[in-house]
Every structure is written in C-alpha cells, then in structure tokens.
Coordinates of C-alpha atoms in Angstrom, one line a residue:
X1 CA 0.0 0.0 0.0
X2 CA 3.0 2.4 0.8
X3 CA 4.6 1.5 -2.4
X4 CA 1.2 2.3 -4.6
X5 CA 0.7 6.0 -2.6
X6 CA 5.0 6.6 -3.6
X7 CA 4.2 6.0 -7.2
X8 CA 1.0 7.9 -7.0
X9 CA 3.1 11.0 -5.4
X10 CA 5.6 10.8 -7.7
X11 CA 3.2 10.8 -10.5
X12 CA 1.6 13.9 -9.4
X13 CA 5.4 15.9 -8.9
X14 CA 6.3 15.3 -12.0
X15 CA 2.8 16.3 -13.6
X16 CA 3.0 19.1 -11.2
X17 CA 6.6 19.9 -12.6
X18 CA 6.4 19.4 -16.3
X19 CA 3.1 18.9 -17.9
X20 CA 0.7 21.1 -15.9
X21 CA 1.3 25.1 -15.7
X22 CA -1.7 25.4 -13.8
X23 CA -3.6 28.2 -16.3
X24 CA -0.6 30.5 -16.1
X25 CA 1.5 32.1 -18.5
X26 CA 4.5 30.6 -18.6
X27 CA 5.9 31.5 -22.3
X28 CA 7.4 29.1 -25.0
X29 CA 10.7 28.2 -24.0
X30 CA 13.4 26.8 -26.9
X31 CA 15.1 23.7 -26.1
X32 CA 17.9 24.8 -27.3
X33 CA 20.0 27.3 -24.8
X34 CA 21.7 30.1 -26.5
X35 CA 25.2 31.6 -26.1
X36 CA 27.0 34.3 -28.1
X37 CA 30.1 32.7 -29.0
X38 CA 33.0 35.5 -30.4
X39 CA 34.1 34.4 -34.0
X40 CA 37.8 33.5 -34.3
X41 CA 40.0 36.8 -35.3
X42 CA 37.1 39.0 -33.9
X43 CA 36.8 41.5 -30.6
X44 CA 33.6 42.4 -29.2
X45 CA 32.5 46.2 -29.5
X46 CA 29.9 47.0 -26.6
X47 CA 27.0 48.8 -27.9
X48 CA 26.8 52.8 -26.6
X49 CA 26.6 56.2 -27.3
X50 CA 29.3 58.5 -28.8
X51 CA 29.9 62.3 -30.1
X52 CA 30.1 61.2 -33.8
X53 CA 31.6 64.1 -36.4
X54 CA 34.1 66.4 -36.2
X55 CA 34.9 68.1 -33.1
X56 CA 37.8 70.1 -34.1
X57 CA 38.1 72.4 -36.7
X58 CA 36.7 70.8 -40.2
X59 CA 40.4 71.7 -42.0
X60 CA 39.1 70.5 -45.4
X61 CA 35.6 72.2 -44.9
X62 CA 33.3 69.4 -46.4
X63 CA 30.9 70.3 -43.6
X64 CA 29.4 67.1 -44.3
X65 CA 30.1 65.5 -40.2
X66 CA 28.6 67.9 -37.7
X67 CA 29.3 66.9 -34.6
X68 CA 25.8 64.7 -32.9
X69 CA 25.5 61.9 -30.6
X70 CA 24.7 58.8 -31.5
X71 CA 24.1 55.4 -30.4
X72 CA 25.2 51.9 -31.6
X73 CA 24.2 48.2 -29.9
X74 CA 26.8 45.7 -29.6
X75 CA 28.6 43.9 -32.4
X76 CA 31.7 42.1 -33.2
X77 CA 34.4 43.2 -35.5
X78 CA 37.6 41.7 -37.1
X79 CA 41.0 43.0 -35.3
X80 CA 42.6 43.3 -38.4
X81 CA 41.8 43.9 -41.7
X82 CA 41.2 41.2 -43.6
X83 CA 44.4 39.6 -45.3
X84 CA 45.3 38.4 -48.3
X85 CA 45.8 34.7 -46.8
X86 CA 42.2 34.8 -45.3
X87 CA 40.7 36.3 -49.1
X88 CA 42.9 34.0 -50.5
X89 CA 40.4 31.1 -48.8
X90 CA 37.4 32.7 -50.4
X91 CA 38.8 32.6 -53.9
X92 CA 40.5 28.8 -53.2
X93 CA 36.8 27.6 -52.5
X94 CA 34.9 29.4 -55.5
X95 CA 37.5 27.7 -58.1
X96 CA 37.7 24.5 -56.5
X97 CA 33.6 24.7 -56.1
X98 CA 33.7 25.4 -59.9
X99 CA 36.1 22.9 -61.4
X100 CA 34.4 20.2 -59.2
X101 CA 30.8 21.2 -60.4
X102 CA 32.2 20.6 -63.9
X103 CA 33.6 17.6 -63.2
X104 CA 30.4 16.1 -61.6
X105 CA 28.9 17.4 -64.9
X106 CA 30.9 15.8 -67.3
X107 CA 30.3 12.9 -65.4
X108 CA 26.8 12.7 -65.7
X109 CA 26.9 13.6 -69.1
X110 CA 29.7 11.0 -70.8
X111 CA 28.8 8.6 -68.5
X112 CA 26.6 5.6 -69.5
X113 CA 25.6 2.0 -68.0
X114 CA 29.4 0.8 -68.9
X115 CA 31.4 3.5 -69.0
X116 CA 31.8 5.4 -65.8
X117 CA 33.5 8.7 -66.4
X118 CA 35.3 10.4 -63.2
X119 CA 33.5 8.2 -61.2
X120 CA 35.6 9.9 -58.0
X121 CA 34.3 13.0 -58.7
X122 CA 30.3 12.9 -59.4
X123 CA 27.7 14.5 -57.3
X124 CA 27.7 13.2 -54.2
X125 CA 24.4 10.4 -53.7
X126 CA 22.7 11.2 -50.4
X127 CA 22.1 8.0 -48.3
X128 CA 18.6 7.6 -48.4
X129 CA 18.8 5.0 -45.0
X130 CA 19.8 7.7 -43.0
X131 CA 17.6 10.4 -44.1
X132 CA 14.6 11.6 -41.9
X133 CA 10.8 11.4 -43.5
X134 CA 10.6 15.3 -44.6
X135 CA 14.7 14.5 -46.4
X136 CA 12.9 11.8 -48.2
X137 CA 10.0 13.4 -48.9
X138 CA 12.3 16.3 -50.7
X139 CA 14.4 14.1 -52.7
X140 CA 10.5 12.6 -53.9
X141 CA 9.1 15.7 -54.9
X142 CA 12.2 17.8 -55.7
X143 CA 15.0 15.8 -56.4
X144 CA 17.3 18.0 -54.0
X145 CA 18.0 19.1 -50.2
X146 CA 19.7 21.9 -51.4
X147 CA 18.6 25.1 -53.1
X148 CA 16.7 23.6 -56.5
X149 CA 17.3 27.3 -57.8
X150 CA 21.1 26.9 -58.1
X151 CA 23.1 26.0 -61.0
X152 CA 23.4 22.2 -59.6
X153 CA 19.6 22.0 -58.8
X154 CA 20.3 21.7 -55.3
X155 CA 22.6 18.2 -55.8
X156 CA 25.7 17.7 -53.4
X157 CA 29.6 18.2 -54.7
X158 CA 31.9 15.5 -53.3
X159 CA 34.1 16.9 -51.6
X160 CA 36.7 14.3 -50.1
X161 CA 38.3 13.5 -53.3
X162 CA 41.6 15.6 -53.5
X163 CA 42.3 17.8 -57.0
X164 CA 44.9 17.3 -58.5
X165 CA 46.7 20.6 -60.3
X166 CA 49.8 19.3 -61.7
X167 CA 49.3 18.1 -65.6
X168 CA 51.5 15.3 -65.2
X169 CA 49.5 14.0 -63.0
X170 CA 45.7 14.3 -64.5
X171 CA 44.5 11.4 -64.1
X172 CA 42.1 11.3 -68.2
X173 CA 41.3 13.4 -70.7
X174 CA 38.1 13.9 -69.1
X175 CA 39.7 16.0 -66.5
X176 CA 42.2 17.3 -68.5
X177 CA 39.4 18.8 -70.5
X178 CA 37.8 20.2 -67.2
X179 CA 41.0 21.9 -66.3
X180 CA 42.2 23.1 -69.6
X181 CA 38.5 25.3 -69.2
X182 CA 39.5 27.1 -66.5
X183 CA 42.6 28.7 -68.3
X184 CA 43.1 31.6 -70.9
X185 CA 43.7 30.4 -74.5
X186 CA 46.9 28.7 -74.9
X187 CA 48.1 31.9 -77.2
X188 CA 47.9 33.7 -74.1
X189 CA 50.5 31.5 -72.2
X190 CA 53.8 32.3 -72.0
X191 CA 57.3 30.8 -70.4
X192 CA 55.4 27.2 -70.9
X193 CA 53.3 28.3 -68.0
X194 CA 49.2 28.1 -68.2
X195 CA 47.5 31.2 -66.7
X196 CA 44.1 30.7 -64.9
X197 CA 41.3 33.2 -66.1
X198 CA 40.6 34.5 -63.0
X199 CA 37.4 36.2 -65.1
X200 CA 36.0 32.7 -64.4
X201 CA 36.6 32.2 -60.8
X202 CA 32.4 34.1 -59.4
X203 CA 30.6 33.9 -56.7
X204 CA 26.8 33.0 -57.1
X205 CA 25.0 33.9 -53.9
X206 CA 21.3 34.8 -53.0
X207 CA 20.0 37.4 -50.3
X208 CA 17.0 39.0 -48.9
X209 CA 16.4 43.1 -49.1
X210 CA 14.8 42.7 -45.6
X211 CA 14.6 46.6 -45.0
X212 CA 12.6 46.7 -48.7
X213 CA 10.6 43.7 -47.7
X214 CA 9.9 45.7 -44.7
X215 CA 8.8 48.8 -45.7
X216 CA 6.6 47.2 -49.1
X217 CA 4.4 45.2 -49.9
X218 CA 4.5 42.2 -52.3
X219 CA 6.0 38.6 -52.1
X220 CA 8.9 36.8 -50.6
X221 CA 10.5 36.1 -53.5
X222 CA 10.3 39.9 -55.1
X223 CA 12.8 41.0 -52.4
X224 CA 15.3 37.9 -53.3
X225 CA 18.3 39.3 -54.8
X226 CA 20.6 37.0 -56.4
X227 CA 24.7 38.2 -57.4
X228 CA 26.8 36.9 -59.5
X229 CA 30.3 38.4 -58.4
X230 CA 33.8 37.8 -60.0
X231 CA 36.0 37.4 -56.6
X232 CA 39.4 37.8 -57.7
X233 CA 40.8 41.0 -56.7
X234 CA 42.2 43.3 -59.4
X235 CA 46.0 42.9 -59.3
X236 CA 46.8 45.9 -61.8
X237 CA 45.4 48.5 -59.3
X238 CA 49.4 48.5 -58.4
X239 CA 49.8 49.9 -61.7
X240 CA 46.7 51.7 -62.8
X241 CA 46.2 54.0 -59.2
X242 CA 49.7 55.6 -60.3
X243 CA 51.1 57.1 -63.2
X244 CA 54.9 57.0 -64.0
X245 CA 55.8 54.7 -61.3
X246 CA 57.5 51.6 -60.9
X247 CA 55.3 49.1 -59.1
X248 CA 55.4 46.0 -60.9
X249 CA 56.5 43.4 -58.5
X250 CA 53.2 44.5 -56.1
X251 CA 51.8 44.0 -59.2
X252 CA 52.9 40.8 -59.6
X253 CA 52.8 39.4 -56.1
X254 CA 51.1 41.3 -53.3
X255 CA 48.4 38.7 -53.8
X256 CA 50.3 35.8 -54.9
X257 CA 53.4 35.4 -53.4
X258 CA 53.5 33.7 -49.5
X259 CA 55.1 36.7 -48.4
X260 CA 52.6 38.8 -48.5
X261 CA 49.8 36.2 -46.9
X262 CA 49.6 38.4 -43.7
X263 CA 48.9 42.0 -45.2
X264 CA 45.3 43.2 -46.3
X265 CA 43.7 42.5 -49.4
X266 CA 43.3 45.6 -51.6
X267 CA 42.3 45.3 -55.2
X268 CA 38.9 44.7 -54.0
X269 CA 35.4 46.2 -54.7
X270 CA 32.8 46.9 -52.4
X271 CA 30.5 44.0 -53.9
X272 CA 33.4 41.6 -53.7
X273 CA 33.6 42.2 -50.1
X274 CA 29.9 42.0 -49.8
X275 CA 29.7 39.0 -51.4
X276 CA 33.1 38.0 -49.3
X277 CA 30.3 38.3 -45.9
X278 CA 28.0 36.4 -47.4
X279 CA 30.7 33.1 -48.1
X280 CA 32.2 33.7 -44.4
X281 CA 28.4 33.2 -43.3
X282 CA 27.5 30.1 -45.2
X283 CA 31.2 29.1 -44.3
X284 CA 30.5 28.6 -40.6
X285 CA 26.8 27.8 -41.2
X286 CA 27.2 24.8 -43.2
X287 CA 30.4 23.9 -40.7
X288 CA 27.6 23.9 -38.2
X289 CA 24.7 21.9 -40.2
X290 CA 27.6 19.5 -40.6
X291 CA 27.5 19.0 -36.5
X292 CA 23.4 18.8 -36.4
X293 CA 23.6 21.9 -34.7
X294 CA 20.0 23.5 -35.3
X295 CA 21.3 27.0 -34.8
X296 CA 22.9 29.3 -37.2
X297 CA 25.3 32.5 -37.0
X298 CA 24.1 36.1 -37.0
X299 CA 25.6 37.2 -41.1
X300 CA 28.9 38.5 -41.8
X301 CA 28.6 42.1 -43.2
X302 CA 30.3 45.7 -43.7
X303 CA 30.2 47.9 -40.7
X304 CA 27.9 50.5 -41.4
X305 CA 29.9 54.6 -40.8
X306 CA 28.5 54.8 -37.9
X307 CA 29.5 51.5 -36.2
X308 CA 33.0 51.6 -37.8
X309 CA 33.7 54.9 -36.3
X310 CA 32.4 54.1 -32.7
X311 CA 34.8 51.5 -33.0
X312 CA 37.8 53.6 -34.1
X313 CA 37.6 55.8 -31.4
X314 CA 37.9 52.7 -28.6
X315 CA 35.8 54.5 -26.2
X316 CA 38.0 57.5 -25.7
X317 CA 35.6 60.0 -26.7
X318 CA 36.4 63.1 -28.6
X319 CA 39.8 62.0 -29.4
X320 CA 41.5 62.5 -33.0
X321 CA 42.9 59.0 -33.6
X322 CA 42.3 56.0 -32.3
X323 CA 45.0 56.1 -30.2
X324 CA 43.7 59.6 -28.3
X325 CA 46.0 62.3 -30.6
X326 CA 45.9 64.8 -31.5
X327 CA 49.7 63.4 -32.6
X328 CA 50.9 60.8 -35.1
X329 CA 53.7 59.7 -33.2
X330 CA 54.6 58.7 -29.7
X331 CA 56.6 60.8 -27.2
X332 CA 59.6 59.0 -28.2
X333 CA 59.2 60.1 -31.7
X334 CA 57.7 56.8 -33.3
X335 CA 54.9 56.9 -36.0
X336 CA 51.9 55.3 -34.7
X337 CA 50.5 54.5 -37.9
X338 CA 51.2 53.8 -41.7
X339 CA 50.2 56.4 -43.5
X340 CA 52.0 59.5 -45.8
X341 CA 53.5 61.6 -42.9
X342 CA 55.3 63.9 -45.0
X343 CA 55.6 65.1 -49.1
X344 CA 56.8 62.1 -51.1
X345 CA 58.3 60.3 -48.2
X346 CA 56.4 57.5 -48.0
X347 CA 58.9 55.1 -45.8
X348 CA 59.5 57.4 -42.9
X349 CA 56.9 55.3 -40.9
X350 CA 58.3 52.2 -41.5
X351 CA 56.8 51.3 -44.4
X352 CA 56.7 52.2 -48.1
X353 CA 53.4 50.6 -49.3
X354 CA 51.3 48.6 -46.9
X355 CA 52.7 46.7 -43.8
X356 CA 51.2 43.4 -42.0
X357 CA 47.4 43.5 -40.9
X358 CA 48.7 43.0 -36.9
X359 CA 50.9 45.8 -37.0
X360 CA 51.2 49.2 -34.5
X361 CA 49.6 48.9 -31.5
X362 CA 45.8 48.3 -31.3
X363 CA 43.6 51.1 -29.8
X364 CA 41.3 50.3 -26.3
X365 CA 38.8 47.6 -28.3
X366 CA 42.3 46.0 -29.8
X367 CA 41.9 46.9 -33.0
X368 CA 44.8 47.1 -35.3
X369 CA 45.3 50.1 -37.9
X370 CA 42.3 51.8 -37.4
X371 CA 43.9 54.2 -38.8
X372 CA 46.2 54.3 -42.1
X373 CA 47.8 51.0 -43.7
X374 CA 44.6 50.7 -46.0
X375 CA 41.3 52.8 -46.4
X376 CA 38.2 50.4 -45.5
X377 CA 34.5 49.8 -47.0
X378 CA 31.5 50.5 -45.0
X379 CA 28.2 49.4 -45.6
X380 CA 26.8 52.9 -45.8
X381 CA 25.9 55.2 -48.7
X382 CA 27.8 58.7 -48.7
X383 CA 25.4 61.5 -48.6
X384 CA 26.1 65.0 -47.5
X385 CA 23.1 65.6 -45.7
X386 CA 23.3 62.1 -43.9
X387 CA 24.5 64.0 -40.7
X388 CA 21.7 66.4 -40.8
X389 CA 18.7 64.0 -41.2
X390 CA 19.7 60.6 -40.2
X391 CA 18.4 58.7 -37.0
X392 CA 20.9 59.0 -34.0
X393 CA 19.7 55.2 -33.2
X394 CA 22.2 52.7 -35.3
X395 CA 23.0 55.2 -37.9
X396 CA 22.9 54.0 -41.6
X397 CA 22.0 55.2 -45.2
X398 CA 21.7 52.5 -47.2
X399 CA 20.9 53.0 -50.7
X400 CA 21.3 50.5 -53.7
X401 CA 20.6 53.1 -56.4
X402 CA 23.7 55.6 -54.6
X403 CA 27.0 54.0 -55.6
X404 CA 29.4 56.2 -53.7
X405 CA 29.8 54.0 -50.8
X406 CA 32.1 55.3 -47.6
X407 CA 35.8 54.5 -47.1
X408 CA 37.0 54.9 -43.8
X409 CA 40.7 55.1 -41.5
X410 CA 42.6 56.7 -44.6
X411 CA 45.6 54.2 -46.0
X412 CA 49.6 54.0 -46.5
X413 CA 49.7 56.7 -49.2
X414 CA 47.2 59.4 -47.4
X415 CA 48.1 62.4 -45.5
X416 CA 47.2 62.7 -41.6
X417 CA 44.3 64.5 -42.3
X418 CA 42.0 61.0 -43.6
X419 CA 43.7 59.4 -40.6
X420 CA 41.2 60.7 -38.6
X421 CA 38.3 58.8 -36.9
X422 CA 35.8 61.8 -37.5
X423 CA 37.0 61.8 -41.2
X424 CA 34.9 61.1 -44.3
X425 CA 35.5 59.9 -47.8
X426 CA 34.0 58.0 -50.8
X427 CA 34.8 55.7 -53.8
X428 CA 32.2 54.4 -56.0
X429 CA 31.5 50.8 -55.6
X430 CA 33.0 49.2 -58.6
X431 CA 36.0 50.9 -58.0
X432 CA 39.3 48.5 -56.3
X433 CA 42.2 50.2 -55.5
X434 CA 45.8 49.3 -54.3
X435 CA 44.4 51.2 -50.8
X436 CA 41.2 49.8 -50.0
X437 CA 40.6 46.4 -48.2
X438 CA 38.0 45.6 -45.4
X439 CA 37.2 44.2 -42.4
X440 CA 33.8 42.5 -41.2
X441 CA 31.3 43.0 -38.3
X442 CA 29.2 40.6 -36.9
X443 CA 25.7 41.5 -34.9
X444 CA 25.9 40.7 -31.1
X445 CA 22.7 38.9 -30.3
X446 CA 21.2 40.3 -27.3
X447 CA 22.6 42.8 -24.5
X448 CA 24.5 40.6 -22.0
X449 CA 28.1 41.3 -23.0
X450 CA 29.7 40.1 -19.7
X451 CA 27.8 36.7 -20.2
X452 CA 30.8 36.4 -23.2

C-alpha cells in the first residue's frame, strides 16, 4: 500500500513539474540554450553612445560631419583587416567549387551504363537510410536538399576527393578537358606556363532586401536578390592607381606570393567584399549543419559609418585617432601608424606601401590600424546631408541606387588628415584600389556582454 501511494506521489510531482502550468502564462521556451560565442579573429564592440563628427576644426571644410550623438548596440568586428591569406580562402573555395561542379557534370553527361567517367568526382548520392521522412520526402518531390534554384539544382559536390593541379598527373582526358577550361587560350600562355582566367573564378549567392521587404508590400520572392560576383581582386590597381611609377612586383605578387599572406587585401570592390560576408556566413553555417547543430550564426557584413567609427575611437571619446592624438607619433618620436607623414616620403613610418594586418599597436577595443595601412569599405551610402537628417539610433544610409559608398581610416599613401576617426571619404563601388581592403562585423545577439 506504501509503495502504490509513492508511485501515486511521484506521479503527481512530475505532472506538477512538467506537464501542468496550472492556467498560467509561462511562455514558450526553446530547447535549445543560446550563447553568443566570439568568431575567431574578432573583438567584441559594446553597444553605446558617442559624439560622432568632427569636433575640431573641419580643415578640409566638407561640412558634411557635424558633430551629434549617437548610439550603436553591440557587435563584433575583425582586429585586423582582412588579409590576403584569409581572401585568399574565399577565392581557393569558388575555383575549386567550380572545377568540381564541372567535373560532376561531365560525369553525368559522358557517362553511361558501362562507362563510368570520373566516377571519384560525381555529385555526391545522399544515403537515403539515413535520411529523416521530410529528407525523403524532398528528394520525392524535388530531387534535391539543397537550393533547387542553383546552377546544380540543389545536388551535393563530393568533396573528399583531393584535386589534383599538376598536368602530369591528370588522371584522363576527361579531366584534362575540365581543367584546360579554366585557363586563358593557350596563345595567351607564356614561359610554358598556363595562366588561370581569373574572369572565371564568381561567386553565385542569394540574399534578402529585408529593410525593402519591410517597408513594401509584395512577395517573398520579389525581395530575393541573387549576385553573381567575380571574386578575384584586381591585381593591376598597383599599376593603374599611379602614373609614371614603378610598381610591378606589387603587381605581380602582393596577392600571390607567400610573403605577403599576412597584409590586407586591396584590389577589391565593395561588392566583392559583400559577397566576401555572405561566403564567411555560409562558411561557418554549413560547418555547423555538418554537426546537427539546429542554430545558425548572425551574417557577416560591412560595418555601417556609424558602427565603424564608434569602433575607431575605442571609447576614448572626442579624441582625433584612435590612439587619443591629437599626434601621429609617440613621445619618443615613433609613428603610430602607416600612412604618408610627410611630401613624397612614404617610408619614414616604417613602411613604403602597406605593412602586416597585426601591425602598430591596437587602440582600447584591440583593434589594429584603425587608422592608415589601408582605407576600408563601410556598408553605408555617402550623402552630404546624412548628418543632418539621419536617425541617432544605429545610424545608416543604405541605398542600392547611390553608388558612392564610404571608405574609412585613410591608408599607407594618405596624409594625416584621412587618418582621422571623424573623417569622411568615398569611392564608387566598382572601383578597387591598391588602398582599400575591409574588415567584417558581426551583430551581437542580445545585450549581456559580460555573459561572453
């Protein structure tokens, strides 16, 4: 009898404890418990207000950064500008992506019932035994768990057979035919060597106009913008940005050669750094859908002006540089930055062109060369009036149709004066210059920064 009232006790606790909320609101809790995690390479920025603008005397007297304050929530950013070793993995991954799609399409399309034709390198077959009901039910009705919108319909590139790049070793004529395509015409070839057409190597990516979506009416799908970007960078900006000047071997191997894997990227337009945000995102997404994990990663993206300049500043409010100022060198008589400190001499600071990413010393938030080394892309749209009319809550103008986008933290051949955190500048979007790279930002999700 003592036994039968313990189990009827027990029954009621845990009835008591998990199914029954007694009538009362008790909200729909996730399953799942959520933790902001700080992305490799990346500091976190705390949200909060600032004097935003120019404090000091406007020297150049654009009159286009009045002084206001304004305030920013939390977000991560990169502590260095991003380098060419780190582009470098972007680019690797679109021209392997491509050559592999091609082979998994020659494949399908020589092969036959008794001739398989690179049989190690077709799309990959998902195993239907270990796929859940709604996976099966896909594959029924749509042939694909992917995206049935993309060039592959959605269908699965193996990935664990190595390339091979050396044409002794191509395995057929199959392949060789595959990776002849991805070069210029032989004519253009020189010193026996075969130069990839880099014209080839884009980026095919999809996103959602969410403020335009917002603020409209219409479908989904109306508000779906798809790119198709070219993601090398433009090597000949070495040339191209200066007349009568000898800068071939940048030229040649700023990108290329391993000894420059650890300075920024320039050469690089502002959609190829978009579209750079969008492969870091489905980088670490698909890394985590490869784990089961059911949750995904706030987006990569551009800081906007407002964000970028908060974090210049390193909380030291009012100050010139992001190192306090107003001075460009230390009390010992050291250059705090790379930049062009006086007519024609470029070197005096240590460097002639650009230097490493991780180089000076970082301001408050640890970011390096927030000012000089290279000019940065922002997300936002340059207008004049932005100052004058813009919210003071998470500044941004963002404006397809405007293709002046701001540049930011002056670079290795400015004057002091584009150094400045306060100060402005523009280059059109299609533009890529030998000093302009990027960094990325990352939205903070919620406000508990010390639960880090």
């Amino acid at each position: 009898m003592k036994k039968i009232s313990l189990y009827i006790l027990l029954a009621l606790f845990v009835y008591s404890c998990g199914s029954n909320d007694q009538g009362e609101l008790v909200g729909a809790k996730s399953r799942t418990k959520w933790h902001s995690k700080k992305p490799l390479g990346m500091v976190l920025i705390p949200g909060g207000s600032f004097t935003m603008g120019k404090e000091d005397e406007d020297i150049a007297g654009a009159l286009n950064s009045p002084t206001r304050t304004v305030t920013v929530r939390p977000f991560y950013m990169d502590e260095t500008e991003i380098t060419n070793a780190e582009y470098k993995e972007f680019v690797f991954w679109v021209r392997d992506s491509i050559v592999r799609s091609q082979l998994a399409l020659l494949s399908e399309l020589m092969s036959d019932e008794n001739n398989i034709v690179l049989e190690d390198y077709q799309f990959k077959i998902p195993d239907t035994s270990d796929m859940t009901p709604y996976q099966k039910y896909m594959m029924y009705n749509y042939g694909s768990l992917g995206d049935v919108n993309s060039p592959l319909q959605g269908r699965l590139l193996n990935w664990e057979e190595d390339l091979t790049w050396d044409p002794n070793e191509f395995p057929d004529e199959y392949y060789s035919e595959v990776m002849d395509s991805m070069y210029l015409p032989i004519e253009n070839s020189f010193d026996g060597k075969r130069i990839l057409d880099t014209k080839k190597l884009k980026f095919n990516y999809a996103w959602l106009d969410r403020e335009a979506a917002a603020r409209a009416k219409g479908d989904r799908k109306d508000f779906i913008k798809r790119e198709i970007v070219e993601v090398y960078p433009d090597t000949t900006v070495w040339i191209r940005d200066f007349n009568y000047s000898y800068n071939d071997p940048m030229h040649q191997d700023y990108f290329y050669h391993v000894a420059y894997e650890d300075y920024p990227v320039v050469g690089v337009n502002w959609s190829q750094a978009k579209a750079f945000c969008s492969w870091r995102t489905k980088k670490k997404n698909d890394f985590l859908k490869s784990k089961k994990k059911s949750s995904t990663v706030p987006y990569f993206r551009l800081a906007t002006e407002a964000e970028w300049e908060y974090a210049a500043r390193g909380g030291l409010n009012y100050a010139t540089y992001p190192w306090g100022g107003p001075y460009t060198t230390s009390d010992r008589g050291c250059f705090l930055a790379n930049f062009k400190p006086a007519r024609g001499d470029y070197a005096v600071d240590g460097a002639l062109y650009t230097m490493e990413a991780k180089s000076y010393n970082p301001n408050d938030y640890g970011l390096y060369n927030m000012a000089g080394n290279v000019s940065e892309w922002t997300n936002t749209a340059y207008n004049e009036a932005s100052y004058y009319i813009g919210s003071t809550m998470n500044p941004n103008v963002e404006d397809a149709k405007n293709h002046r986008k701001i540049i930011r933290g002056g670079s290795w051949k400015d004057v002091a004066y584009f150094l400045e955190v306060s100060t402005r500048d523009y280059e059109y979007a299609d533009s890529a210059r030998s000093y302009i790279g990027f960094r990325t930002v990352q939205d903070f999700l919620g406000s508990n920064i010390n639960g880090k």
